[in-house]
JSON list of C-alpha atoms in Angstrom, two decimals:
[
{"chain": "A", "resi": 1, "resn": "UNK", "atom": "CA", "xyz": [-51.65, -10.97, -79.41]},
{"chain": "A", "resi": 2, "resn": "UNK", "atom": "CA", "xyz": [-53.96, -11.93, -76.47]},
{"chain": "A", "resi": 3, "resn": "UNK", "atom": "CA", "xyz": [-56.04, -9.37, -75.61]},
{"chain": "A", "resi": 4, "resn": "UNK", "atom": "CA", "xyz": [-56.32, -10.47, -72.09]},
{"chain": "A", "resi": 5, "resn": "UNK", "atom": "CA", "xyz": [-52.70, -9.89, -71.07]},
{"chain": "A", "resi": 6, "resn": "UNK", "atom": "CA", "xyz": [-51.67, -6.20, -70.14]},
{"chain": "A", "resi": 7, "resn": "UNK", "atom": "CA", "xyz": [-48.26, -5.28, -70.08]},
{"chain": "A", "resi": 8, "resn": "UNK", "atom": "CA", "xyz": [-46.80, -4.31, -66.42]},
{"chain": "A", "resi": 9, "resn": "UNK", "atom": "CA", "xyz": [-47.11, -0.75, -67.64]},
{"chain": "A", "resi": 10, "resn": "UNK", "atom": "CA", "xyz": [-50.90, -1.04, -67.56]},
{"chain": "A", "resi": 11, "resn": "UNK", "atom": "CA", "xyz": [-51.28, -0.30, -63.53]},
{"chain": "A", "resi": 12, "resn": "UNK", "atom": "CA", "xyz": [-47.94, 2.04, -63.09]},
{"chain": "A", "resi": 13, "resn": "UNK", "atom": "CA", "xyz": [-49.31, 3.19, -59.28]},
{"chain": "A", "resi": 14, "resn": "UNK", "atom": "CA", "xyz": [-49.52, 0.26, -58.18]},
{"chain": "A", "resi": 15, "resn": "UNK", "atom": "CA", "xyz": [-46.39, -1.04, -59.29]},
{"chain": "A", "resi": 16, "resn": "UNK", "atom": "CA", "xyz": [-44.64, 2.43, -57.74]},
{"chain": "A", "resi": 17, "resn": "UNK", "atom": "CA", "xyz": [-46.29, 1.72, -54.58]},
{"chain": "A", "resi": 18, "resn": "UNK", "atom": "CA", "xyz": [-44.95, -1.48, -54.15]},
{"chain": "A", "resi": 19, "resn": "UNK", "atom": "CA", "xyz": [-41.45, -0.70, -54.74]},
{"chain": "A", "resi": 20, "resn": "UNK", "atom": "CA", "xyz": [-41.93, 2.38, -53.00]},
{"chain": "A", "resi": 21, "resn": "UNK", "atom": "CA", "xyz": [-42.80, 1.20, -50.10]},
{"chain": "A", "resi": 22, "resn": "UNK", "atom": "CA", "xyz": [-40.71, -2.41, -49.82]},
{"chain": "A", "resi": 23, "resn": "UNK", "atom": "CA", "xyz": [-38.32, -0.02, -50.41]},
{"chain": "A", "resi": 24, "resn": "UNK", "atom": "CA", "xyz": [-39.01, 1.90, -47.12]},
{"chain": "A", "resi": 25, "resn": "UNK", "atom": "CA", "xyz": [-39.30, -1.28, -45.56]},
{"chain": "A", "resi": 26, "resn": "UNK", "atom": "CA", "xyz": [-35.95, -1.97, -46.60]},
{"chain": "A", "resi": 27, "resn": "UNK", "atom": "CA", "xyz": [-34.23, 0.55, -45.09]},
{"chain": "A", "resi": 28, "resn": "UNK", "atom": "CA", "xyz": [-36.05, 0.57, -41.65]},
{"chain": "A", "resi": 29, "resn": "UNK", "atom": "CA", "xyz": [-34.92, -2.94, -41.59]},
{"chain": "A", "resi": 30, "resn": "UNK", "atom": "CA", "xyz": [-31.44, -1.76, -41.59]},
{"chain": "A", "resi": 31, "resn": "UNK", "atom": "CA", "xyz": [-31.51, 1.50, -39.64]},
{"chain": "A", "resi": 32, "resn": "UNK", "atom": "CA", "xyz": [-32.79, -1.17, -36.83]},
{"chain": "A", "resi": 33, "resn": "UNK", "atom": "CA", "xyz": [-30.05, -3.56, -37.58]},
{"chain": "A", "resi": 34, "resn": "UNK", "atom": "CA", "xyz": [-27.41, -0.91, -37.38]},
{"chain": "A", "resi": 35, "resn": "UNK", "atom": "CA", "xyz": [-28.84, 0.54, -34.20]},
{"chain": "A", "resi": 36, "resn": "UNK", "atom": "CA", "xyz": [-29.25, -2.46, -32.52]},
{"chain": "A", "resi": 37, "resn": "UNK", "atom": "CA", "xyz": [-25.49, -3.25, -33.59]},
{"chain": "A", "resi": 38, "resn": "UNK", "atom": "CA", "xyz": [-24.27, 0.38, -32.50]},
{"chain": "A", "resi": 39, "resn": "UNK", "atom": "CA", "xyz": [-26.01, -0.26, -29.06]},
{"chain": "A", "resi": 40, "resn": "UNK", "atom": "CA", "xyz": [-24.52, -4.16, -28.70]},
{"chain": "A", "resi": 41, "resn": "UNK", "atom": "CA", "xyz": [-20.90, -2.74, -29.53]},
{"chain": "A", "resi": 42, "resn": "UNK", "atom": "CA", "xyz": [-21.86, 0.40, -27.03]},
{"chain": "A", "resi": 43, "resn": "UNK", "atom": "CA", "xyz": [-22.96, -2.09, -24.70]},
{"chain": "A", "resi": 44, "resn": "UNK", "atom": "CA", "xyz": [-20.07, -4.38, -24.69]},
{"chain": "A", "resi": 45, "resn": "UNK", "atom": "CA", "xyz": [-17.37, -1.80, -24.74]},
{"chain": "A", "resi": 46, "resn": "UNK", "atom": "CA", "xyz": [-18.91, -0.70, -21.03]},
{"chain": "A", "resi": 47, "resn": "UNK", "atom": "CA", "xyz": [-19.40, -4.53, -19.98]},
{"chain": "A", "resi": 48, "resn": "UNK", "atom": "CA", "xyz": [-15.52, -4.91, -21.13]},
{"chain": "A", "resi": 49, "resn": "UNK", "atom": "CA", "xyz": [-14.29, -1.77, -19.08]},
{"chain": "A", "resi": 50, "resn": "UNK", "atom": "CA", "xyz": [-15.96, -2.31, -16.40]},
{"chain": "A", "resi": 51, "resn": "UNK", "atom": "CA", "xyz": [-14.55, -5.46, -16.62]},
{"chain": "A", "resi": 52, "resn": "UNK", "atom": "CA", "xyz": [-10.55, -4.37, -16.57]},
{"chain": "A", "resi": 53, "resn": "UNK", "atom": "CA", "xyz": [-11.47, -1.46, -13.94]},
{"chain": "A", "resi": 54, "resn": "UNK", "atom": "CA", "xyz": [-12.21, -3.99, -11.88]},
{"chain": "A", "resi": 55, "resn": "UNK", "atom": "CA", "xyz": [-9.37, -6.54, -12.21]},
{"chain": "A", "resi": 56, "resn": "UNK", "atom": "CA", "xyz": [-6.93, -3.15, -11.98]},
{"chain": "A", "resi": 57, "resn": "UNK", "atom": "CA", "xyz": [-8.70, -2.23, -8.92]},
{"chain": "A", "resi": 58, "resn": "UNK", "atom": "CA", "xyz": [-8.13, -6.01, -7.89]},
{"chain": "A", "resi": 59, "resn": "UNK", "atom": "CA", "xyz": [-4.44, -5.80, -8.59]},
{"chain": "A", "resi": 60, "resn": "UNK", "atom": "CA", "xyz": [-3.67, -2.80, -7.41]},
{"chain": "A", "resi": 61, "resn": "UNK", "atom": "CA", "xyz": [-5.79, -3.74, -3.81]},
{"chain": "A", "resi": 62, "resn": "UNK", "atom": "CA", "xyz": [-3.28, -6.37, -3.91]},
{"chain": "A", "resi": 63, "resn": "UNK", "atom": "CA", "xyz": [-0.14, -4.94, -4.08]},
{"chain": "A", "resi": 64, "resn": "UNK", "atom": "CA", "xyz": [-1.01, -2.10, -2.30]},
{"chain": "A", "resi": 65, "resn": "UNK", "atom": "CA", "xyz": [-1.35, -4.36, 0.38]},
{"chain": "A", "resi": 66, "resn": "UNK", "atom": "CA", "xyz": [2.43, -6.02, -0.07]},
{"chain": "A", "resi": 67, "resn": "UNK", "atom": "CA", "xyz": [3.90, -2.46, -0.04]},
{"chain": "A", "resi": 68, "resn": "UNK", "atom": "CA", "xyz": [1.99, -1.76, 3.23]},
{"chain": "A", "resi": 69, "resn": "UNK", "atom": "CA", "xyz": [3.11, -5.22, 4.81]},
{"chain": "A", "resi": 70, "resn": "UNK", "atom": "CA", "xyz": [6.18, -4.63, 3.53]},
{"chain": "A", "resi": 71, "resn": "UNK", "atom": "CA", "xyz": [6.37, -1.33, 5.17]},
{"chain": "A", "resi": 72, "resn": "UNK", "atom": "CA", "xyz": [5.54, -2.18, 8.52]},
{"chain": "A", "resi": 73, "resn": "UNK", "atom": "CA", "xyz": [7.76, -5.14, 8.54]},
{"chain": "A", "resi": 74, "resn": "UNK", "atom": "CA", "xyz": [11.08, -2.43, 7.43]},
{"chain": "A", "resi": 75, "resn": "UNK", "atom": "CA", "xyz": [9.71, 0.42, 10.19]},
{"chain": "A", "resi": 76, "resn": "UNK", "atom": "CA", "xyz": [9.23, -2.60, 12.59]},
{"chain": "A", "resi": 77, "resn": "UNK", "atom": "CA", "xyz": [12.43, -3.04, 11.86]},
{"chain": "A", "resi": 78, "resn": "UNK", "atom": "CA", "xyz": [14.05, 0.17, 11.90]},
{"chain": "A", "resi": 79, "resn": "UNK", "atom": "CA", "xyz": [12.23, 0.86, 15.76]},
{"chain": "A", "resi": 80, "resn": "UNK", "atom": "CA", "xyz": [14.22, -2.05, 17.05]},
{"chain": "A", "resi": 81, "resn": "UNK", "atom": "CA", "xyz": [17.76, -0.59, 15.34]},
{"chain": "A", "resi": 82, "resn": "UNK", "atom": "CA", "xyz": [16.42, 2.94, 16.75]},
{"chain": "A", "resi": 83, "resn": "UNK", "atom": "CA", "xyz": [16.23, 1.56, 20.40]},
{"chain": "A", "resi": 84, "resn": "UNK", "atom": "CA", "xyz": [19.45, -0.26, 20.04]},
{"chain": "A", "resi": 85, "resn": "UNK", "atom": "CA", "xyz": [20.87, 2.55, 19.56]},
{"chain": "A", "resi": 86, "resn": "UNK", "atom": "CA", "xyz": [19.25, 4.80, 21.64]},
{"chain": "A", "resi": 87, "resn": "UNK", "atom": "CA", "xyz": [20.70, 1.84, 24.20]},
{"chain": "A", "resi": 88, "resn": "UNK", "atom": "CA", "xyz": [24.14, 2.05, 23.05]},
{"chain": "A", "resi": 89, "resn": "UNK", "atom": "CA", "xyz": [24.00, 5.98, 23.16]},
{"chain": "A", "resi": 90, "resn": "UNK", "atom": "CA", "xyz": [22.89, 6.00, 26.49]},
{"chain": "A", "resi": 91, "resn": "UNK", "atom": "CA", "xyz": [25.40, 3.87, 27.61]},
{"chain": "A", "resi": 92, "resn": "UNK", "atom": "CA", "xyz": [28.48, 5.45, 25.74]},
{"chain": "A", "resi": 93, "resn": "UNK", "atom": "CA", "xyz": [26.59, 8.98, 28.02]},
{"chain": "A", "resi": 94, "resn": "UNK", "atom": "CA", "xyz": [27.24, 7.88, 30.85]},
{"chain": "A", "resi": 95, "resn": "UNK", "atom": "CA", "xyz": [30.39, 6.31, 30.24]},
{"chain": "A", "resi": 96, "resn": "UNK", "atom": "CA", "xyz": [31.58, 9.47, 29.02]},
{"chain": "A", "resi": 97, "resn": "UNK", "atom": "CA", "xyz": [30.17, 11.32, 32.61]},
{"chain": "A", "resi": 98, "resn": "UNK", "atom": "CA", "xyz": [32.32, 8.63, 33.97]},
{"chain": "A", "resi": 99, "resn": "UNK", "atom": "CA", "xyz": [34.88, 9.39, 32.07]},
{"chain": "A", "resi": 100, "resn": "UNK", "atom": "CA", "xyz": [34.78, 12.94, 32.86]},
{"chain": "A", "resi": 101, "resn": "UNK", "atom": "CA", "xyz": [34.48, 12.84, 36.53]},
{"chain": "A", "resi": 102, "resn": "UNK", "atom": "CA", "xyz": [36.84, 10.41, 37.27]},
{"chain": "A", "resi": 103, "resn": "UNK", "atom": "CA", "xyz": [38.88, 12.99, 34.49]},
{"chain": "A", "resi": 104, "resn": "UNK", "atom": "CA", "xyz": [38.56, 15.72, 36.77]},
{"chain": "A", "resi": 105, "resn": "UNK", "atom": "CA", "xyz": [41.00, 16.95, 39.50]},
{"chain": "A", "resi": 106, "resn": "UNK", "atom": "CA", "xyz": [38.83, 16.89, 42.56]},
{"chain": "A", "resi": 107, "resn": "UNK", "atom": "CA", "xyz": [37.88, 12.97, 41.67]},
{"chain": "A", "resi": 108, "resn": "UNK", "atom": "CA", "xyz": [36.04, 12.08, 45.25]},
{"chain": "A", "resi": 109, "resn": "UNK", "atom": "CA", "xyz": [34.14, 15.46, 45.12]},
{"chain": "A", "resi": 110, "resn": "UNK", "atom": "CA", "xyz": [33.00, 15.03, 41.69]},
{"chain": "A", "resi": 111, "resn": "UNK", "atom": "CA", "xyz": [32.07, 11.74, 41.26]},
{"chain": "A", "resi": 112, "resn": "UNK", "atom": "CA", "xyz": [29.25, 10.46, 43.29]},
{"chain": "A", "resi": 113, "resn": "UNK", "atom": "CA", "xyz": [29.73, 6.55, 42.02]},
{"chain": "A", "resi": 114, "resn": "UNK", "atom": "CA", "xyz": [33.42, 6.10, 42.89]},
{"chain": "A", "resi": 115, "resn": "UNK", "atom": "CA", "xyz": [32.71, 8.59, 46.02]},
{"chain": "A", "resi": 116, "resn": "UNK", "atom": "CA", "xyz": [29.88, 5.38, 47.08]},
{"chain": "A", "resi": 117, "resn": "UNK", "atom": "CA", "xyz": [32.76, 3.24, 46.80]},
{"chain": "A", "resi": 118, "resn": "UNK", "atom": "CA", "xyz": [35.70, 4.46, 48.53]},
{"chain": "A", "resi": 119, "resn": "UNK", "atom": "CA", "xyz": [33.21, 4.63, 50.93]},
{"chain": "A", "resi": 120, "resn": "UNK", "atom": "CA", "xyz": [31.71, 1.26, 50.39]},
{"chain": "A", "resi": 121, "resn": "UNK", "atom": "CA", "xyz": [35.66, -0.02, 51.03]},
{"chain": "A", "resi": 122, "resn": "UNK", "atom": "CA", "xyz": [36.35, 1.98, 54.12]},
{"chain": "A", "resi": 123, "resn": "UNK", "atom": "CA", "xyz": [33.95, 0.18, 55.74]},
{"chain": "A", "resi": 124, "resn": "UNK", "atom": "CA", "xyz": [34.59, -3.01, 54.22]},
{"chain": "A", "resi": 125, "resn": "UNK", "atom": "CA", "xyz": [38.29, -3.12, 55.60]},
{"chain": "A", "resi": 126, "resn": "UNK", "atom": "CA", "xyz": [36.74, -1.68, 58.75]},
{"chain": "A", "resi": 127, "resn": "UNK", "atom": "CA", "xyz": [34.90, -4.73, 58.58]},
{"chain": "A", "resi": 128, "resn": "UNK", "atom": "CA", "xyz": [37.53, -6.61, 58.25]},
{"chain": "A", "resi": 129, "resn": "UNK", "atom": "CA", "xyz": [39.78, -5.34, 60.70]},
{"chain": "A", "resi": 130, "resn": "UNK", "atom": "CA", "xyz": [36.92, -5.79, 63.25]},
{"chain": "A", "resi": 131, "resn": "UNK", "atom": "CA", "xyz": [36.69, -9.68, 62.37]},
{"chain": "A", "resi": 132, "resn": "UNK", "atom": "CA", "xyz": [40.31, -10.24, 62.54]},
{"chain": "A", "resi": 133, "resn": "UNK", "atom": "CA", "xyz": [40.04, -8.62, 65.70]},
{"chain": "A", "resi": 134, "resn": "UNK", "atom": "CA", "xyz": [37.03, -10.94, 66.79]},
{"chain": "A", "resi": 135, "resn": "UNK", "atom": "CA", "xyz": [39.61, -14.52, 65.70]}
]
């Protein structure tokens, strides 16, 4: 055999050191890669969550504004109907008061409007008679 060739077992401490350090660097590299990937996934999920929250907020704000405008429109229609009903109730109240006053036996005394009308009629009759005399 050749005396200058040495077997790989001739330097066992050097080979073990080289293998041990390369394994350590390999494991450290993979730990860094895994940690970087974990951080990237965490950041991306937070980004997606923020983006989804913004979209949901915009949609809910749009729906809320639609509901508010619809509510205000219905409220204005209802307020108009209520005012019309109040006018009708007021006119019915006046009609009922007039009818009640006319139904009593003392129509001339209890119904002021009827009394005033009868007085105006009397004055018109008196004026008519005076005009007939002037002719």
